[in-house]
Amino acid sequence: MDFKKLFETDGDERAVSPVIGVILMVAITVILAAVIGAFVIGIGDDQSTVPQASWDSNQDNQVDNGEDVEVEITHQTGATIDESNLAVTIDGDDADDWVTSTSSLSPFGDPVSAGSTYTITDDDDSGDNDLNEGETIRVVWTSDDGGDSSVLFDFEVQ
């Protein structure tokens, strides 16, 4: 068997592979773009809009000085928010449950708008649940259906 004749052509034969390759690449690109576009558009419809608001905090007394510690979180400006959509947490735990009964805890008020204040007063002699230096207090917003949430503000206890 002569292997040289196996690979020789008489000039009339042309390869079709490059044309088919280009057509397949274009088809794959179009299909991929359609799938990604449908996925992105579908996700955008299901998300709730996070309210835009500016917050401020104030801490009276340092944790280590032996006096009561009071932290105030105030809604400064921005969107009015239903109080049922907000939660205040201390290191991930709900502040309403975390602060001891001897502490004073007052809610923002409904609806939460500019000037609304949430105050956590922790009596230094109240026991195991005292505020400690480095703990993080967060204001967390959750959508009505509970599907979306976002941290609107955080504050580190000093």
Coordinates of N, CA, C and O in Angstrom, one line a residue, residues 51-57 73-79 81 112-116 152-153:
P51 N -34.6 49.5 50.4 CA -34.8 50.9 50.7 C -33.4 51.6 50.9 O -32.5 51.0 51.6
Q52 N -33.3 52.8 50.4 CA -32.1 53.6 50.6 C -32.3 54.5 51.8 O -33.2 55.3 51.7
A53 N -31.4 54.4 52.8 CA -31.6 55.2 54.0 C -30.2 55.5 54.6 O -29.3 54.6 54.5
S54 N -30.1 56.6 55.2 CA -28.8 57.0 55.9 C -29.1 56.8 57.4 O -30.1 57.3 57.9
W55 N -28.1 56.2 58.1 CA -28.2 55.9 59.5 C -27.1 56.5 60.3 O -26.0 56.7 59.7
D56 N -27.3 56.8 61.6 CA -26.2 57.3 62.4 C -26.3 56.5 63.8 O -27.4 56.0 64.1
S57 N -25.2 56.5 64.5 CA -25.2 55.9 65.8 C -24.5 56.7 66.8 O -23.6 57.5 66.5
I73 N -29.4 54.2 67.7 CA -29.3 54.1 66.2 C -30.4 54.9 65.7 O -31.6 54.7 66.0
T74 N -30.1 55.9 64.8 CA -31.1 56.9 64.3 C -31.1 56.9 62.8 O -30.1 56.9 62.1
H75 N -32.4 56.8 62.3 CA -32.6 56.9 60.9 C -32.5 58.4 60.5 O -33.2 59.3 61.0
Q76 N -31.5 58.8 59.7 CA -31.2 60.2 59.4 C -32.0 60.7 58.2 O -32.8 61.6 58.4
T77 N -31.8 60.1 57.1 CA -32.6 60.5 55.9 C -32.8 59.3 55.0 O -32.3 58.2 55.2
G78 N -33.7 59.4 54.0 CA -34.0 58.4 53.1 C -35.4 57.9 53.1 O -36.3 58.5 53.7
A79 N -35.5 56.7 52.6 CA -36.9 56.1 52.5 C -37.5 55.8 53.8 O -36.8 55.4 54.8
I81 N -39.6 53.2 56.0 CA -39.6 51.8 56.0 C -40.6 51.3 57.1 O -40.6 51.8 58.2
V112 N -40.8 53.7 60.1 CA -39.5 54.2 60.5 C -39.1 55.2 59.4 O -39.0 54.9 58.2
S113 N -39.0 56.4 59.9 CA -38.6 57.5 59.0 C -37.5 58.4 59.6 O -37.1 58.1 60.7
A114 N -37.1 59.5 58.9 CA -36.1 60.3 59.5 C -36.4 60.8 60.9 O -37.5 61.2 61.2
G115 N -35.4 60.6 61.8 CA -35.6 61.0 63.2 C -36.0 59.8 64.1 O -35.9 59.9 65.3
S116 N -36.4 58.7 63.5 CA -36.7 57.5 64.3 C -35.5 57.0 65.0 O -34.4 56.9 64.3
L152 N -28.6 47.3 56.4 CA -28.7 48.7 56.1 C -27.7 49.5 56.9 O -27.2 50.6 56.4
F153 N -27.3 49.0 58.1 CA -26.4 49.7 58.9 C -25.7 48.8 59.9 O -26.4 47.8 60.4

